[in-house]
Amino acid sequence: MKINGKSLDKCYIVAELSANHNGDFERAKAIIKAAADAGADAIKLQTYKPETITLNSKRPEFNIKGGLWDGYRLYDLYKEAMTPWQWHEPLMQCASQYGLDCFSSPFDSSAAELMASLDMPAFKIASFEITDIPLITKCAQYGKPMIISTGCAHLGDIDRALEACYKVGNDQITLLKCVSSYPAIFKDMNLRVIETLRKTFGCVVGLSDHTLGSEVALGAVALGAKIVEKHLTLKRSDGGHDSAFSMEASEFASMCVQIRNLEKALGSDKYELSEAQKNARKNARSLYVCADVKKGEIFSEENIRSVRPNLGLMPRFLPDILGKKARRDIEAATPLSWDLVE
């Protein structure tokens, strides 16, 4: 699978802009620059209008109770948090100037059509939309990579979402392990499910992470995540609807460095010595003559020892040598070799 021509040989790091623009276009551009400076591969938007994601209703089920957005009506929250549609193209251009891919999460058909008209390189299906099979079908038909979060999905929901993509000939799919809590807590993350998703569905896997800090992202990469998505803001103290569970720019940059270092450390599953390890073997133990030995003298534990460095015979040969005779006079501190043994 590739996104905008980039293979997922290394982890594809996505900075989620979401509502952290706080309604300020220049702030949105500043976050994009911060993402690029931090080492991200992509910036992700959200594409909706309040009327396309919920209803303008005063019924109680449209009011939020508890959590970060306690007391908000859904319609009012989304009206404040939305990324204006007229921003999408200039934000894509801004991202391109900094070498970032830019794509979005569509929340209805009209949003998918806007993304397609802008030739966004991927479609991200948010966790709460994984059950919207008509929306998934619509997005998959454009033939772009599909990145699907599983934050509140049963296995059957995932299976149906994948089938919708396959039916229209789209098998470029990444499933993101996710917990749809804001912020999510460590004990709920169950990162080992990443392997379960890979084995069960045969897909590329990744992580959409709402925890604080970088530990979970690093653990996911160690377990094989090929995409990591984290919310990014400039400073949490700036406020905003998503700021409480977002990384600051400096934290995001640190995470990117840690991910790249971890990838280097993970290396290959082929057991072989690196050059550093080969050099280190010079400091391993070997058999040395530890006292002057005359020709014909018997080798014993008094004149042969296992010591550093590794220029003599390997210590495993000590039982074979004890009791044998010296072929010639040997000076103390000489590495033992077979030509010195009768």
Short mmCIF file of C-alpha atoms in Angstrom, two decimals:
data_model
loop_
_atom_site.label_atom_id
_atom_site.label_comp_id
_atom_site.label_asym_id
_atom_site.label_seq_id
_atom_site.Cartn_x
_atom_site.Cartn_y
_atom_site.Cartn_z
CA MET A 1 0.00 0.00 0.00
CA LYS A 2 1.18 3.52 -0.82
CA ILE A 3 -0.15 6.95 0.09
CA ASN A 4 0.57 9.62 -2.50
CA GLY A 5 3.32 7.41 -3.89
CA LYS A 6 4.93 6.86 -0.48
CA SER A 7 5.30 3.26 0.63
CA LEU A 8 4.65 2.32 4.22
CA ASP A 9 8.04 0.68 4.70
CA LYS A 10 8.48 3.15 7.54
CA CYS A 11 5.75 4.49 9.79
CA TYR A 12 3.61 7.17 8.14
CA ILE A 13 3.11 9.87 10.79
CA VAL A 14 -0.09 11.90 10.55
CA ALA A 15 -0.73 15.14 12.43
CA GLU A 16 -4.45 15.60 13.04
CA LEU A 17 -5.47 19.26 12.77
CA SER A 18 -9.10 18.65 13.72
CA ALA A 19 -10.55 21.65 15.59
CA ASN A 20 -7.20 22.94 16.82
CA HIS A 21 -7.28 25.79 14.32
CA ASN A 22 -9.76 27.43 16.74
CA GLY A 23 -11.48 29.09 13.79
CA ASP A 24 -8.31 30.92 12.71
CA PHE A 25 -7.02 30.21 9.20
CA GLU A 26 -3.53 31.54 9.98
CA ARG A 27 -3.36 29.30 13.03
CA ALA A 28 -4.28 26.34 10.84
CA LYS A 29 -1.37 27.15 8.55
CA ALA A 30 0.94 27.56 11.56
CA ILE A 31 -0.01 24.08 12.77
CA ILE A 32 0.74 22.66 9.33
CA LYS A 33 4.19 24.26 9.43
CA ALA A 34 4.72 22.90 12.94
CA ALA A 35 3.80 19.42 11.71
CA ALA A 36 6.34 19.66 8.90
CA ASP A 37 9.03 21.00 11.22
CA ALA A 38 8.31 18.16 13.65
CA GLY A 39 8.83 15.46 11.02
CA ALA A 40 5.27 14.44 10.17
CA ASP A 41 4.43 12.91 6.80
CA ALA A 42 0.90 14.28 6.53
CA ILE A 43 -1.66 16.67 7.97
CA LYS A 44 -5.25 15.51 8.32
CA LEU A 45 -8.38 17.66 8.26
CA GLN A 46 -12.01 16.93 9.04
CA THR A 47 -14.60 17.74 6.40
CA TYR A 48 -18.14 18.37 7.56
CA LYS A 49 -20.72 21.04 8.20
CA PRO A 50 -22.84 20.95 11.34
CA GLU A 51 -25.91 20.10 9.31
CA THR A 52 -24.14 17.18 7.57
CA ILE A 53 -22.96 15.53 10.79
CA THR A 54 -25.94 16.06 13.10
CA LEU A 55 -29.33 17.79 13.37
CA ASN A 56 -30.08 21.25 14.70
CA SER A 57 -32.32 19.84 17.40
CA LYS A 58 -32.95 20.65 21.05
CA ARG A 59 -34.02 17.11 21.88
CA PRO A 60 -32.04 15.75 24.85
CA GLU A 61 -30.17 13.10 22.84
CA PHE A 62 -28.46 15.90 20.90
CA ASN A 63 -26.97 17.35 24.11
CA ILE A 64 -23.56 16.18 25.35
CA LYS A 65 -23.36 15.02 28.93
CA GLY A 66 -19.98 14.57 30.58
CA GLY A 67 -16.46 14.70 29.19
CA LEU A 68 -14.63 17.54 27.48
CA TRP A 69 -17.69 18.87 25.70
CA ASP A 70 -20.17 18.63 28.54
CA GLY A 71 -23.17 20.92 28.07
CA TYR A 72 -22.75 21.47 24.34
CA ARG A 73 -25.40 20.70 21.79
CA LEU A 74 -23.82 18.57 19.05
CA TYR A 75 -24.85 21.11 16.42
CA ASP A 76 -23.23 24.02 18.25
CA LEU A 77 -20.03 22.07 18.94
CA TYR A 78 -19.60 21.10 15.30
CA LYS A 79 -20.44 24.59 14.12
CA GLU A 80 -17.53 25.92 16.18
CA ALA A 81 -15.14 23.06 15.45
CA MET A 82 -15.59 22.62 11.69
CA THR A 83 -12.89 23.39 9.18
CA PRO A 84 -14.54 25.73 6.64
CA TRP A 85 -14.72 24.09 3.25
CA GLN A 86 -13.15 27.07 1.53
CA TRP A 87 -10.02 26.48 3.61
CA HIS A 88 -9.40 23.01 2.25
CA GLU A 89 -7.68 23.88 -1.01
CA PRO A 90 -5.37 26.58 0.41
CA LEU A 91 -4.50 24.30 3.34
CA MET A 92 -3.59 21.57 0.88
CA GLN A 93 -1.38 24.04 -0.96
CA CYS A 94 0.21 25.10 2.32
CA ALA A 95 0.90 21.46 3.22
CA SER A 96 2.42 20.83 -0.20
CA GLN A 97 4.78 23.78 0.23
CA TYR A 98 6.11 22.11 3.38
CA GLY A 99 6.35 18.66 1.81
CA LEU A 100 3.33 17.21 3.60
CA ASP A 101 0.46 15.18 2.23
CA CYS A 102 -2.95 16.55 3.14
CA PHE A 103 -6.14 14.51 3.34
CA SER A 104 -9.27 14.46 5.43
CA SER A 105 -12.05 12.55 7.14
CA PRO A 106 -15.33 13.03 5.23
CA PHE A 107 -18.54 12.80 7.19
CA ASP A 108 -21.05 12.63 4.35
CA SER A 109 -21.21 12.22 0.59
CA SER A 110 -20.79 15.91 -0.15
CA ALA A 111 -17.58 15.95 1.91
CA ALA A 112 -16.28 12.93 -0.02
CA GLU A 113 -17.06 14.71 -3.28
CA LEU A 114 -15.15 17.79 -2.15
CA MET A 115 -12.14 15.65 -1.24
CA ALA A 116 -12.28 13.89 -4.59
CA SER A 117 -12.49 17.22 -6.45
CA LEU A 118 -9.31 18.32 -4.66
CA ASP A 119 -7.60 14.99 -5.45
CA MET A 120 -6.77 14.29 -1.83
CA PRO A 121 -4.44 11.29 -1.64
CA ALA A 122 -6.42 9.25 0.93
CA PHE A 123 -9.75 8.98 2.69
CA LYS A 124 -9.82 8.57 6.48
CA ILE A 125 -12.97 7.02 7.92
CA ALA A 126 -13.46 8.17 11.50
CA SER A 127 -14.36 5.64 14.17
CA PHE A 128 -17.97 6.78 14.55
CA GLU A 129 -18.50 6.48 10.77
CA ILE A 130 -17.31 2.86 10.42
CA THR A 131 -20.95 1.71 10.44
CA ASP A 132 -21.91 4.10 7.62
CA ILE A 133 -21.47 1.61 4.80
CA PRO A 134 -22.91 3.92 2.08
CA LEU A 135 -20.32 6.57 3.03
CA ILE A 136 -17.49 4.03 3.01
CA THR A 137 -18.63 2.71 -0.36
CA LYS A 138 -18.75 6.25 -1.77
CA CYS A 139 -15.21 6.99 -0.59
CA ALA A 140 -13.77 3.66 -1.69
CA GLN A 141 -15.11 4.12 -5.21
CA TYR A 142 -12.59 6.91 -5.79
CA GLY A 143 -9.81 4.33 -5.67
CA LYS A 144 -7.70 6.14 -3.09
CA PRO A 145 -6.19 4.48 0.00
CA MET A 146 -8.73 3.98 2.77
CA ILE A 147 -7.64 4.50 6.38
CA ILE A 148 -10.31 3.22 8.75
CA SER A 149 -10.37 3.81 12.51
CA THR A 150 -11.89 1.12 14.69
CA GLY A 151 -12.42 3.13 17.89
CA CYS A 152 -15.88 1.80 18.70
CA ALA A 153 -16.25 -1.05 16.21
CA HIS A 154 -17.22 -4.67 16.71
CA LEU A 155 -15.37 -7.17 14.54
CA GLY A 156 -18.51 -7.45 12.42
CA ASP A 157 -18.46 -3.69 11.79
CA ILE A 158 -14.87 -3.93 10.56
CA ASP A 159 -15.69 -6.89 8.35
CA ARG A 160 -18.61 -5.05 6.73
CA ALA A 161 -16.51 -1.92 6.18
CA LEU A 162 -13.80 -3.94 4.47
CA GLU A 163 -16.32 -5.80 2.34
CA ALA A 164 -17.77 -2.48 1.17
CA CYS A 165 -14.31 -1.46 -0.04
CA TYR A 166 -13.61 -4.81 -1.69
CA LYS A 167 -16.94 -4.77 -3.54
CA VAL A 168 -15.89 -1.64 -5.43
CA GLY A 169 -12.40 -2.99 -6.09
CA ASN A 170 -10.51 -1.08 -3.42
CA ASP A 171 -8.11 -3.15 -1.33
CA GLN A 172 -5.80 -0.31 -0.30
CA ILE A 173 -6.89 -0.39 3.32
CA THR A 174 -5.26 0.35 6.65
CA LEU A 175 -7.08 -0.39 9.89
CA LEU A 176 -6.22 1.87 12.81
CA LYS A 177 -6.40 0.60 16.37
CA CYS A 178 -8.19 3.32 18.27
CA VAL A 179 -10.11 4.03 21.46
CA SER A 180 -12.77 6.70 21.01
CA SER A 181 -12.26 8.41 24.36
CA TYR A 182 -10.91 11.93 24.73
CA PRO A 183 -8.37 11.58 26.18
CA ALA A 184 -8.02 7.80 26.09
CA ILE A 185 -6.36 6.09 29.05
CA PHE A 186 -3.53 3.57 28.90
CA LYS A 187 -5.39 0.61 30.36
CA ASP A 188 -8.01 0.80 27.60
CA MET A 189 -5.57 0.75 24.68
CA ASN A 190 -4.94 -3.02 24.33
CA LEU A 191 -2.21 -2.53 21.75
CA ARG A 192 -1.83 -6.27 21.22
CA VAL A 193 -5.05 -6.03 19.22
CA ILE A 194 -2.89 -4.56 16.44
CA GLU A 195 -1.63 -8.07 15.74
CA THR A 196 -5.17 -9.45 16.02
CA LEU A 197 -6.38 -6.99 13.37
CA ARG A 198 -3.51 -7.88 11.06
CA LYS A 199 -4.07 -11.63 11.38
CA THR A 200 -7.87 -11.48 11.26
CA PHE A 201 -8.28 -9.12 8.33
CA GLY A 202 -4.95 -9.33 6.48
CA CYS A 203 -4.62 -5.54 6.36
CA VAL A 204 -1.94 -3.00 7.01
CA VAL A 205 -2.47 -1.79 10.58
CA GLY A 206 -1.80 1.42 12.46
CA LEU A 207 -2.87 3.55 15.39
CA SER A 208 -5.12 6.55 15.92
CA ASP A 209 -4.09 7.69 19.37
CA HIS A 210 -5.92 9.94 21.82
CA THR A 211 -3.75 9.21 24.86
CA LEU A 212 -1.43 11.80 26.33
CA GLY A 213 2.25 11.36 25.60
CA SER A 214 4.11 9.20 23.09
CA GLU A 215 4.32 5.85 24.90
CA VAL A 216 1.35 4.30 23.15
CA ALA A 217 2.50 5.45 19.71
CA LEU A 218 5.94 3.95 20.29
CA GLY A 219 4.44 0.70 21.53
CA ALA A 220 2.25 0.51 18.43
CA VAL A 221 5.22 1.01 16.11
CA ALA A 222 7.09 -1.74 17.96
CA LEU A 223 4.08 -3.99 17.33
CA GLY A 224 4.04 -3.22 13.61
CA ALA A 225 1.90 -0.09 13.20
CA LYS A 226 2.58 1.48 9.79
CA ILE A 227 0.50 4.63 10.39
CA VAL A 228 0.40 6.69 13.58
CA GLU A 229 -2.08 9.55 13.90
CA LYS A 230 -1.95 12.07 16.76
CA HIS A 231 -3.74 15.40 17.29
CA LEU A 232 -1.41 18.38 17.07
CA THR A 233 -1.77 21.87 18.48
CA LEU A 234 0.65 24.71 19.03
CA LYS A 235 0.07 24.94 22.78
CA ARG A 236 -2.61 23.29 24.88
CA SER A 237 -2.93 26.49 26.87
CA ASP A 238 -4.27 28.16 23.71
CA GLY A 239 -7.48 26.25 24.33
CA GLY A 240 -9.85 24.80 21.77
CA HIS A 241 -12.19 21.85 21.61
CA ASP A 242 -9.46 19.25 21.07
CA SER A 243 -6.53 20.86 22.86
CA ALA A 244 -6.77 18.77 26.04
CA PHE A 245 -5.79 15.53 24.27
CA SER A 246 -3.50 17.03 21.64
CA MET A 247 0.28 17.07 21.52
CA GLU A 248 2.10 20.36 21.55
CA ALA A 249 4.49 20.97 18.66
CA SER A 250 7.61 20.21 20.71
CA GLU A 251 6.07 16.96 22.00
CA PHE A 252 5.07 15.90 18.51
CA ALA A 253 8.60 16.57 17.26
CA SER A 254 10.04 14.47 20.07
CA MET A 255 7.66 11.63 19.22
CA CYS A 256 8.69 11.72 15.56
CA VAL A 257 12.36 11.44 16.51
CA GLN A 258 11.58 8.59 18.89
CA ILE A 259 9.62 6.72 16.21
CA ARG A 260 12.44 7.05 13.70
CA ASN A 261 15.00 5.92 16.28
CA LEU A 262 12.78 3.00 17.25
CA GLU A 263 12.46 1.94 13.61
CA LYS A 264 16.24 1.85 13.34
CA ALA A 265 16.44 -0.16 16.55
CA LEU A 266 13.79 -2.65 15.40
CA GLY A 267 15.90 -3.48 12.36
CA SER A 268 15.58 -6.95 10.87
CA ASP A 269 14.23 -10.22 12.23
CA LYS A 270 17.22 -12.04 10.70
CA TYR A 271 19.66 -13.07 13.41
CA GLU A 272 23.10 -11.85 12.43
CA LEU A 273 25.79 -9.73 14.02
CA SER A 274 26.03 -6.07 13.20
CA GLU A 275 29.43 -4.56 12.54
CA ALA A 276 29.36 -3.15 16.06
CA GLN A 277 28.69 -6.62 17.47
CA LYS A 278 31.45 -8.14 15.35
CA ASN A 279 33.85 -5.55 16.70
CA ALA A 280 32.60 -6.20 20.23
CA ARG A 281 33.55 -9.87 19.97
CA LYS A 282 37.17 -8.77 20.09
CA ASN A 283 36.53 -8.14 23.77
CA ALA A 284 35.10 -11.57 24.46
CA ARG A 285 37.08 -14.13 26.49
CA SER A 286 39.60 -16.57 25.07
CA LEU A 287 42.31 -18.92 26.32
CA TYR A 288 45.67 -17.39 27.21
CA VAL A 289 48.86 -18.80 28.64
CA CYS A 290 49.04 -17.08 32.03
CA ALA A 291 52.51 -18.28 33.10
CA ASP A 292 55.71 -19.17 31.25
CA VAL A 293 55.45 -22.71 29.92
CA LYS A 294 58.37 -24.93 28.86
CA LYS A 295 58.26 -27.32 25.92
CA GLY A 296 56.64 -30.58 27.05
CA GLU A 297 55.07 -29.04 30.14
CA ILE A 298 51.50 -30.09 30.91
CA PHE A 299 48.76 -27.54 30.41
CA SER A 300 46.80 -27.00 33.62
CA GLU A 301 44.50 -24.48 35.24
CA GLU A 302 47.65 -22.90 36.73
CA ASN A 303 49.08 -21.93 33.34
CA ILE A 304 45.97 -21.59 31.15
CA ARG A 305 43.13 -19.14 31.83
CA SER A 306 40.03 -17.78 30.14
CA VAL A 307 40.51 -13.99 29.92
CA ARG A 308 39.87 -11.01 27.70
CA PRO A 309 40.59 -10.21 24.82
CA ASN A 310 39.41 -12.69 22.22
CA LEU A 311 42.64 -13.58 20.37
CA GLY A 312 43.10 -17.14 21.61
CA LEU A 313 41.11 -20.34 21.40
CA MET A 314 37.52 -20.19 22.57
CA PRO A 315 37.06 -21.09 26.26
CA ARG A 316 34.95 -24.11 25.30
CA PHE A 317 38.17 -25.88 24.26
CA LEU A 318 39.68 -25.69 27.77
CA PRO A 319 38.67 -29.26 28.76
CA ASP A 320 40.28 -30.58 25.56
CA ILE A 321 43.57 -28.83 26.29
CA LEU A 322 44.01 -29.54 29.98
CA GLY A 323 46.45 -32.43 30.39
CA LYS A 324 48.04 -31.98 26.98
CA LYS A 325 51.67 -30.88 26.49
CA ALA A 326 53.16 -27.69 25.15
CA ARG A 327 54.72 -28.09 21.70
CA ARG A 328 57.38 -25.43 22.49
CA ASP A 329 58.35 -22.84 25.05
CA ILE A 330 55.53 -20.31 25.49
CA GLU A 331 55.83 -16.91 27.09
CA ALA A 332 53.15 -15.78 29.56
CA ALA A 333 50.33 -13.63 28.08
CA THR A 334 50.47 -15.49 24.76
CA PRO A 335 47.07 -16.30 23.21
CA LEU A 336 46.71 -20.06 23.02
CA SER A 337 46.40 -21.66 19.58
CA TRP A 338 46.30 -25.25 18.40
CA ASP A 339 49.81 -25.09 16.96
CA LEU A 340 51.09 -24.64 20.53
CA VAL A 341 49.47 -27.90 21.70
CA GLU A 342 50.89 -31.38 21.11
#
